[in-house]
Short mmCIF file of C-alpha atoms and ligand atoms in Angstrom, two decimals:
data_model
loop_
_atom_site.label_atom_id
_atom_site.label_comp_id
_atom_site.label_asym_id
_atom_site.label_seq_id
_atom_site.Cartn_x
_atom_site.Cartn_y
_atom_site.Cartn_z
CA UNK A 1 32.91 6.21 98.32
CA UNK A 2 30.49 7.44 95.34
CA UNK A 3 32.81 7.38 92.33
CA UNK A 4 32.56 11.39 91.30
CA UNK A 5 33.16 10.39 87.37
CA UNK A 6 29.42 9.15 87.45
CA UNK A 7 27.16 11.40 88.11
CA UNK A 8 23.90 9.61 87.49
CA UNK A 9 25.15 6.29 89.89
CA UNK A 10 25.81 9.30 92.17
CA UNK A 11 22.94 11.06 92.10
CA UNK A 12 20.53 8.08 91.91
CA UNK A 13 22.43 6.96 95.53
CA UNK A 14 22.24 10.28 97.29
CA UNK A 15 18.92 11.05 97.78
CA UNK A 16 19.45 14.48 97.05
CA UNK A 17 16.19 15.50 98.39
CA UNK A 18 16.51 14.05 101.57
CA UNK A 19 17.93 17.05 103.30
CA UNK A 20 14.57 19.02 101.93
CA UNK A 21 13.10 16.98 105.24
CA UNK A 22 15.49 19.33 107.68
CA UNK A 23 15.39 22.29 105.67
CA UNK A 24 18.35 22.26 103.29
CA UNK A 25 17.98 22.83 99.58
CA UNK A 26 20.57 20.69 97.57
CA UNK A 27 21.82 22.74 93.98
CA UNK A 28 23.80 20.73 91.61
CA UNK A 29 26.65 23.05 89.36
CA UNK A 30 26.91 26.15 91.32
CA UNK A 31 29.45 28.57 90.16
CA UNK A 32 31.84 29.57 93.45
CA UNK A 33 33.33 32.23 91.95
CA UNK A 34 30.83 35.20 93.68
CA UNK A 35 31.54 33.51 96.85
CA UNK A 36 35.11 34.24 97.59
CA UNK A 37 37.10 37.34 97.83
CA UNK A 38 39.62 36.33 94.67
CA UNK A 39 36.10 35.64 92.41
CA UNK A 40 37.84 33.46 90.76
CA UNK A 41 37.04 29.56 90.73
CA UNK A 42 34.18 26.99 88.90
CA UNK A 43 31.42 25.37 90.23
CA UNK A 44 30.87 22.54 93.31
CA UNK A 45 28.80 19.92 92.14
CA UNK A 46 26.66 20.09 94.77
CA UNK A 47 25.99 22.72 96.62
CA UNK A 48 23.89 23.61 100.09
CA UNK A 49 23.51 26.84 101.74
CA UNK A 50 22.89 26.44 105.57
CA UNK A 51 21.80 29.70 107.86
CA UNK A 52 21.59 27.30 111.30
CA UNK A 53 23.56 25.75 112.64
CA UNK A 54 21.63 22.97 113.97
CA UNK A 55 21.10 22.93 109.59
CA UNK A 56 24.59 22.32 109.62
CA UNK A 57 25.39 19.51 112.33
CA UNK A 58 21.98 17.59 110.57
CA UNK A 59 23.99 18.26 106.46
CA UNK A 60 27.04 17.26 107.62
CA UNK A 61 25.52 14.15 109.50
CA UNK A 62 23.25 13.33 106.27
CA UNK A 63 26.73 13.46 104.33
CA UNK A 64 28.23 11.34 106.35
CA UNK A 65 25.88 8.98 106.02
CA UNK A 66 25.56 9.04 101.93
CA UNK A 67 29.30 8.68 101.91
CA UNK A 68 29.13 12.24 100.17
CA UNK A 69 32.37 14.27 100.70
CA UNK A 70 31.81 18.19 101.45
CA UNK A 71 33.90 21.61 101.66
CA UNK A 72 32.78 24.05 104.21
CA UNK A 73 33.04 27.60 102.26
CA UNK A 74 33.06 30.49 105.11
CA UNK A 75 33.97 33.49 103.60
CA UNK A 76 36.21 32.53 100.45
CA UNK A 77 38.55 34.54 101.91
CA UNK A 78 41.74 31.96 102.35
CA UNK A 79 41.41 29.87 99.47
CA UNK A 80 41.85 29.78 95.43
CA UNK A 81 39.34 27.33 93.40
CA UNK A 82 40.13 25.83 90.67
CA UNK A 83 38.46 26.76 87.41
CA UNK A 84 37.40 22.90 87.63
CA UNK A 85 35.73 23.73 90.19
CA UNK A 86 34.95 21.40 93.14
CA UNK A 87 33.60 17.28 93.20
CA UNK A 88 31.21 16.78 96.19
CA UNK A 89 29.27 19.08 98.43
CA UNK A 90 30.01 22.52 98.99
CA UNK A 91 27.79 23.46 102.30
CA UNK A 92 27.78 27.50 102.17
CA UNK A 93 28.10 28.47 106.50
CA UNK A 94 25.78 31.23 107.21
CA UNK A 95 24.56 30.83 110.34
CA UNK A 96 25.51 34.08 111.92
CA UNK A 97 24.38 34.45 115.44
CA UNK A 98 26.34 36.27 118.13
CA UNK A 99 25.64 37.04 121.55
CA UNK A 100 27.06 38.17 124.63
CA UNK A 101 27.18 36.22 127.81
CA UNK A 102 28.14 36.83 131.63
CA UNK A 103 30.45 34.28 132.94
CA UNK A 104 28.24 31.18 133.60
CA UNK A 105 27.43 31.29 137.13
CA UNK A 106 28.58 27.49 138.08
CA UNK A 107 32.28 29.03 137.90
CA UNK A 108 33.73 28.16 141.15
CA UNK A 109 36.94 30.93 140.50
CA UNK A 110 35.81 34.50 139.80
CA UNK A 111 35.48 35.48 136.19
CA UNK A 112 36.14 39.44 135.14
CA UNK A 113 35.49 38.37 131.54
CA UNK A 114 32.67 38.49 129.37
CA UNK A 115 31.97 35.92 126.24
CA UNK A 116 31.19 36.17 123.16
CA UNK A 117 29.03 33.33 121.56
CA UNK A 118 29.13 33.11 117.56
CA UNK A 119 28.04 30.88 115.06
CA UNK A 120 30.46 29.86 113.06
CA UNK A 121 28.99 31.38 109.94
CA UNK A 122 29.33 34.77 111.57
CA UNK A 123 31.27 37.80 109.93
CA UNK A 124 34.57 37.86 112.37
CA UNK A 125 34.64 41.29 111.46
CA UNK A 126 31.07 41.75 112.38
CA UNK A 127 31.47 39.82 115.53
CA UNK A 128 34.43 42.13 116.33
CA UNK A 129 32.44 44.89 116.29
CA UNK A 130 29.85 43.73 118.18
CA UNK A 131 32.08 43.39 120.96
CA UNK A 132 33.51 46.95 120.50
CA UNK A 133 30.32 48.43 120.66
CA UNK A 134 29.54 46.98 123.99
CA UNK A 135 33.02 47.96 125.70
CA UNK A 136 34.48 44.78 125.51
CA UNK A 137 38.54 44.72 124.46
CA UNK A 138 40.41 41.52 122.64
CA UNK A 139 38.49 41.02 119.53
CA UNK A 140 38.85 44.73 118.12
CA UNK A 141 42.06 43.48 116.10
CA UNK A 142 39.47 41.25 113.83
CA UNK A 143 37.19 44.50 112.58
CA UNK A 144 38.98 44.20 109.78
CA UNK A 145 39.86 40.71 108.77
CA UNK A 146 37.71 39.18 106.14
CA UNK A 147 35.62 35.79 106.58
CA UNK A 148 33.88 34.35 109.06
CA UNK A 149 34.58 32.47 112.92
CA UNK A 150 34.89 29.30 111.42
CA UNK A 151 37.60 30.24 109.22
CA UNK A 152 39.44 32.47 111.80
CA UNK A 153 39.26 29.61 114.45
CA UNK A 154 40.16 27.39 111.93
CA UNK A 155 42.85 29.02 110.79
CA UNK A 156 43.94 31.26 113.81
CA UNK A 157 43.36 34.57 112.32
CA UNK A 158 44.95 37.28 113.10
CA UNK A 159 45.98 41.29 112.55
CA UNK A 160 47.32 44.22 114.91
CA UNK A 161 49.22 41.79 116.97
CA UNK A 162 46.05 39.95 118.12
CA UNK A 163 45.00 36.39 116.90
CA UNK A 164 42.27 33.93 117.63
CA UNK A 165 45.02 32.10 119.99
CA UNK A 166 44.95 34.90 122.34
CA UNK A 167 40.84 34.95 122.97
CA UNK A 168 39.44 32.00 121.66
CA UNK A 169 37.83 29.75 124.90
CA UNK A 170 35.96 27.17 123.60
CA UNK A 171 34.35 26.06 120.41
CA UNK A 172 31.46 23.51 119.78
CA UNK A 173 32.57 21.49 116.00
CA UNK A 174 31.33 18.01 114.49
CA UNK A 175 33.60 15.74 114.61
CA UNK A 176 35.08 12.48 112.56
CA UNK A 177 32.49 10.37 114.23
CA UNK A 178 29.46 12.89 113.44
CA UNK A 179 29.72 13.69 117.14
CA UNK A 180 29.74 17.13 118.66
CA UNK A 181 32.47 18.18 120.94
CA UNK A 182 33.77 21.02 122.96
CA UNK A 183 37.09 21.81 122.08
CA UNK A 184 39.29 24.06 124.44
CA UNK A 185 41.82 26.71 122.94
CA UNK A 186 44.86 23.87 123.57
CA UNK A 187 42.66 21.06 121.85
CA UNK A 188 43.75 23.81 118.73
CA UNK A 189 47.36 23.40 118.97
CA UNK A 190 47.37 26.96 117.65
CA UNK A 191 50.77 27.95 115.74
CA UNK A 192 51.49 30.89 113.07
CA UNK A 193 47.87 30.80 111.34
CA UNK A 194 47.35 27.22 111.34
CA UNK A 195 45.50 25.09 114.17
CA UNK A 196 45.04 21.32 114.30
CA UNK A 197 41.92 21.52 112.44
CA UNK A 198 43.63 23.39 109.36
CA UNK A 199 43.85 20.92 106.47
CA UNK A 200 46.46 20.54 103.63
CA UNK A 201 49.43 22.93 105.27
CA UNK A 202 52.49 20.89 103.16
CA UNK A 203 53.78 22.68 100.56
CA UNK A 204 55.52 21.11 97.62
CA UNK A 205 57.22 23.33 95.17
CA UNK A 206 55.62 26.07 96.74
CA UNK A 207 52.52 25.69 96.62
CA UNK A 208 50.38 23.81 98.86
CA UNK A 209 48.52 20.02 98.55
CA UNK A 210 44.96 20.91 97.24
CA UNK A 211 42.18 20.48 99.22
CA UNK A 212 39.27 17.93 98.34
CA UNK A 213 35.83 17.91 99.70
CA UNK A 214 36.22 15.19 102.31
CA UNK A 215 34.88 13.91 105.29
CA UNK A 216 37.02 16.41 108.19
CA UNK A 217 35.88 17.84 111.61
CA UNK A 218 33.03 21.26 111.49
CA UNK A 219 33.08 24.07 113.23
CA UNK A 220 29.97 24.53 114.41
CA UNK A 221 30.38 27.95 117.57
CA UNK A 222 33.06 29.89 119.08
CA UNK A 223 33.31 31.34 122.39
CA UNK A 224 35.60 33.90 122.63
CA UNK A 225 36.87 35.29 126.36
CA UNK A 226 37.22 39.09 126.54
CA UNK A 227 37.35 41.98 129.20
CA UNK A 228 35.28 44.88 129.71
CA UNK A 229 37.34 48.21 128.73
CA UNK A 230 36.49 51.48 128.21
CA UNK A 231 33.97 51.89 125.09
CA UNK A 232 35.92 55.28 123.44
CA UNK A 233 39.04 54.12 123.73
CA UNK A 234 38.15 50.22 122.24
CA UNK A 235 36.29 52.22 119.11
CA UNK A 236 39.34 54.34 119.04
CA UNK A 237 41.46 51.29 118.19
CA UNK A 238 39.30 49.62 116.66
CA UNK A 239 38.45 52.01 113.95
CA UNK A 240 42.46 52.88 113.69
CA UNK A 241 43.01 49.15 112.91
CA UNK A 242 40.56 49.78 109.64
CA UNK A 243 41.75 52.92 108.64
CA UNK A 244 45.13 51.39 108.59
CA UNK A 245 43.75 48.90 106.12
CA UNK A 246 41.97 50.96 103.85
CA UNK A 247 45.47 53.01 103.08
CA UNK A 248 47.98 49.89 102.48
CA UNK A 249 45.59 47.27 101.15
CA UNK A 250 43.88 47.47 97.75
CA UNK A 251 40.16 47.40 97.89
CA UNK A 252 39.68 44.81 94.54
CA UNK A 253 38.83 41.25 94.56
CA UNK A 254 42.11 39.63 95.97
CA UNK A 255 43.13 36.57 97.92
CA UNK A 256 44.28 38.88 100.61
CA UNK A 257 48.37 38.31 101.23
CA UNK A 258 49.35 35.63 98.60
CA UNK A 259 53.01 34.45 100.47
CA UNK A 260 53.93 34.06 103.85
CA UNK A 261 56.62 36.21 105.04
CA UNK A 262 60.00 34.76 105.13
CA UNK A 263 61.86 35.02 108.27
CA UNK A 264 63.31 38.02 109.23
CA UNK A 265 61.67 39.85 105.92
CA UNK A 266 58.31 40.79 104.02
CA UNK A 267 56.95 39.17 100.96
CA UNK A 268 55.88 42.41 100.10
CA UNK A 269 59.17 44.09 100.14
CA UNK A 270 61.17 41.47 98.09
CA UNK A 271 57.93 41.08 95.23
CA UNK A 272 58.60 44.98 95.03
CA UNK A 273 62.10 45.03 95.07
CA UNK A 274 62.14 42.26 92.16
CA UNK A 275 60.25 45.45 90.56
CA UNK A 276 56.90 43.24 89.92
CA UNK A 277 54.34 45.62 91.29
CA UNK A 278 51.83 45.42 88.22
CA UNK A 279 53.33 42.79 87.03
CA UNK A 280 50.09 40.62 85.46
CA UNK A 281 48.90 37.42 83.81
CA UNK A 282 45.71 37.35 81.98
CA UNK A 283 43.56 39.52 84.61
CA UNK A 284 45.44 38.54 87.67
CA UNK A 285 47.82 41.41 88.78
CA UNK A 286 50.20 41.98 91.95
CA UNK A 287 48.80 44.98 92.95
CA UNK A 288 50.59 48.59 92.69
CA UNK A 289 49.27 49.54 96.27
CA UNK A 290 50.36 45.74 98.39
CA UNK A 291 52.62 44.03 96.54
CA UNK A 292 51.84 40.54 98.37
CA UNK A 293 48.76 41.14 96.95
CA UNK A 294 47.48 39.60 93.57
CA UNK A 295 44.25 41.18 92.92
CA UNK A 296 41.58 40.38 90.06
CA UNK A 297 39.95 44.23 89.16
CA UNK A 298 37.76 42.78 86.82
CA UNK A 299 36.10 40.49 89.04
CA UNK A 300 33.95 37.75 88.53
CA UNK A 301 34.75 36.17 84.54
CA UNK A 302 38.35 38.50 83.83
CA UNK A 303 40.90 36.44 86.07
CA UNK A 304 41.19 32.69 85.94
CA UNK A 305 42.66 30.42 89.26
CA UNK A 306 44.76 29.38 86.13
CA UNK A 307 46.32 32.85 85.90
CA UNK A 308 46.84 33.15 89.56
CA UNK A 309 48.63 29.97 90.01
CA UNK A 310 50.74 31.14 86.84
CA UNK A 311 51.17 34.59 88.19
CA UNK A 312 52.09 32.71 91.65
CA UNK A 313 54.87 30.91 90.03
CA UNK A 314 56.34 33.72 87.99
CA UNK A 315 56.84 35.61 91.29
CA UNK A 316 58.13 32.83 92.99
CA UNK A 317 60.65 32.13 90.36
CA UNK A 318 61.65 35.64 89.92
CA UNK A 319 62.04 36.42 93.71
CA UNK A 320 64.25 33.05 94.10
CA UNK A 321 66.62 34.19 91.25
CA UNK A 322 67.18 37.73 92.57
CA UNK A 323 67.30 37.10 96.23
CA UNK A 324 67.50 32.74 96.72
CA UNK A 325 64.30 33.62 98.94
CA UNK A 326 61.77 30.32 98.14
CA UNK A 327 58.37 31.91 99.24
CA UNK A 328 55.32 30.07 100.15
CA UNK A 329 51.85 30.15 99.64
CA UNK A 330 49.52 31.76 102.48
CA UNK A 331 46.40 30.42 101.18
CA UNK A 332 44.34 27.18 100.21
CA UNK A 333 44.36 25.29 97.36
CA UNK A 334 40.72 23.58 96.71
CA UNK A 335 39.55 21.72 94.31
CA UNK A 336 40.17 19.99 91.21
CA UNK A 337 43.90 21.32 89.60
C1 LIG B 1 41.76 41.45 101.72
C2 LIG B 1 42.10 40.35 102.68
C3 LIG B 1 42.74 40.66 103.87
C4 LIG B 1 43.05 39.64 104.78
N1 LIG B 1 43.67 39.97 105.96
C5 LIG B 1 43.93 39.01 106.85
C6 LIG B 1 44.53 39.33 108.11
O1 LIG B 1 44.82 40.48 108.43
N2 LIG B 1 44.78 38.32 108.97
C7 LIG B 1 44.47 37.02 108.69
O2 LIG B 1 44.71 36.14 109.53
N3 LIG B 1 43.90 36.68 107.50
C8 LIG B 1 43.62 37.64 106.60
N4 LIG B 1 43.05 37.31 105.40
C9 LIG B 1 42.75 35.89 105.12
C10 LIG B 1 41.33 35.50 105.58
O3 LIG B 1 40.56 36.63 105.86
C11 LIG B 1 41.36 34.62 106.82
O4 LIG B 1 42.15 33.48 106.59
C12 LIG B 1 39.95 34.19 107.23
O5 LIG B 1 39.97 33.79 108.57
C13 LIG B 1 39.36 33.08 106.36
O6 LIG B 1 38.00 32.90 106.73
P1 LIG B 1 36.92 32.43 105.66
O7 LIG B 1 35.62 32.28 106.35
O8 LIG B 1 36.94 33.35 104.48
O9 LIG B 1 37.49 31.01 105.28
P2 LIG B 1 37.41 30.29 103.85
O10 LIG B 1 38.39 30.93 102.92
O11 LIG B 1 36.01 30.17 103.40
O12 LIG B 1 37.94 28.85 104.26
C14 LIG B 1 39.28 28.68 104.68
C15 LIG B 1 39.45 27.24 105.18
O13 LIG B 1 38.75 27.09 106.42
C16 LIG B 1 37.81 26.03 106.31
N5 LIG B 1 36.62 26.39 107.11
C17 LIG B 1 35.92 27.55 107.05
N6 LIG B 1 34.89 27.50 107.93
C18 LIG B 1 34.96 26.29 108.54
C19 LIG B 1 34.17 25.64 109.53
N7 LIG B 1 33.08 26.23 110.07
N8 LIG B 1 34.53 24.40 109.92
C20 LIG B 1 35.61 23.77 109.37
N9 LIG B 1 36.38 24.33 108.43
C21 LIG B 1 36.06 25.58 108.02
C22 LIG B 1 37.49 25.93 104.82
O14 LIG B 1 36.96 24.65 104.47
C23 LIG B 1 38.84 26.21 104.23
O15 LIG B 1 39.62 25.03 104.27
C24 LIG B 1 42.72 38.30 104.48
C25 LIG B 1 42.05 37.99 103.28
C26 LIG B 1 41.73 39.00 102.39
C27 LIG B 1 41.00 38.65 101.13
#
């Protein structure tokens, strides 16, 4: 492994233009921050953005091969970087194709449904709509989840009742061995927003492991089984699901729910009930509108990760000492803390 203290021995060993050959661009100290939903968070040393996906299998191949560990950043929806920021190669998913297929016609059974191919770069949202507008029901729960396929599938997103689990059919991903594989919705082991390919779930104190760049499996497509359904009343639903979210969740940079509910209760509802809506730490603030939500109004440069994780704690203690409720962390760790 490339020691990550020396960055000329790195840099002189990694060929950093190499990936120029395939099309990739290779940054060096990008700032992160803009690219998640928290905007909060330093810079990845290196830094790639890829827009296809056949981009993607070659990076994460080339990688491998230079013994150069890497992040994949979807969305920056699930996940809190440290103001260190991030050793290794951040690769930036953007490839955002989606399309709608007929069953393949080599099915021997009969096959009401319809698919729906994305890349894993794709806006889930975005590919939720898609399949509204065209009449097509089980992804309408997703119009308004942040992120993109990759990090629903990896994480088995979900809102409204629905979740990846319930649709997801197959998925193409890179795996240890640089090899690409179709996984089927059991290879997943799917559980309460976690899947086999979800890294760093254990919690200590808390909060949980952080994540390092590394050398895990890629997501590369999804292919998501739905049924045709009437067009009105899928929009109908569809559109309900977002209006619901615009009235209970605050519209600022946040890291969307911060704890995971406790059985039986609501994060929400004890964090309010320990009267700490507004509570705040340096520009990190549980917000007056959600109060699982710790939101950063001033956006990129006013909140640090440092804040968050203090703010994070200060809840945490306060809600254990009124109620001997130990919440945990919903979202990622990554990077450098
Ligand atoms: C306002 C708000 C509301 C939210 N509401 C919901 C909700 O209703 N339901 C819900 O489930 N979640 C919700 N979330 C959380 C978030 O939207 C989901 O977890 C989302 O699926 C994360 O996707 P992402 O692309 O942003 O992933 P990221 O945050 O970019 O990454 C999350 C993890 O997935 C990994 N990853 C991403 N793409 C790939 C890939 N292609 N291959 C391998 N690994 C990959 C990353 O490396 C990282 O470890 C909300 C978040 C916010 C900010």
């Amino acid at each position: 492994m490339i020691a990550a203290a020396d960055p000329v021995v790195q840099e002189s060993a990694l060929a950093l233009d190499a990936p120029a050959k395939f099309g990739v661009q290779i940054e060096r100290a990008v700032p992160l921050a803009a690219m998640t939903t928290m905007r909060v968070g330093g810079a990845a040393d290196y830094f790639a953005t890829v827009t296809q996906t056949h981009h993607l299998l070659k990076l994460v191949r080339w990688a491998r091969a230079v013994d150069l560990p890497y992040l994949i950043l979807g969305g920056g929806s699930n996940i809190l970087i440290s103001d260190r920021g991030v050793r290794g190669l951040v690769i930036h998913n953007r490839c955002r194709h989606v399309r709608i297929d007929a069953p393949p016609c080599c099915n021997v059974v009969h096959d009401d449904g319809m698919y729906l191919m994305a890349e894993s770069g794709a806006a889930m949202a975005g590919a939720a709509r898609t399949s509204v507008r065209a009449g097509l029901t089980g992804l309408e729960w997703a119009v308004s989840v942040p992120g993109t396929v990759g990090g629903a599938v990896v994480g088995n997103a979900g809102a409204h009742g629905g979740e990846v689990k319930d649709c997801l059919h197959t998925a193409l991903l890179v795996d240890a061995a640089g090899e690409v594989q179709e996984y089927t919705n059991a290879d997943f082991a799917y559980a309460y927003r976690t899947s086999s390919l979800k890294q760093n779930r254990h919690q200590e104190n808390g909060l949980p492991q952080p994540l390092r760049a590394g050398f895990g499996p890629v997501l590369l497509s999804a292919n998501f089984r739905l049924l045709p359904a009437n067009v009105d009343e899928v929009t109908a639903r569809a559109d309900g699901f977002l209006g619901h979210r615009r009235r209970t969740q605050p519209v600022e940079a946040s890291l969307g729910s911060t704890f995971v509910n406790p059985p039986g209760d609501y994060a929400g509802r004890l964090i309010e009930a320990a009267g700490l809506k507004g509570a705040c730490v340096g520009g990190a603030v549980v917000s007056e509108l959600h109060a699982n939500f710790i939101t950063n109004p001033g956006g990129v440069g006013h909140a640090t990760a440092q804040d968050v994780i203090d703010l994070i704690q200060m809840i945490r203690t306060t809600v254990l000492t009124d109620f001997g409720v130990s919440l945990d962390v919903e979202v990622q760790l990554v990077g450098e803390w």
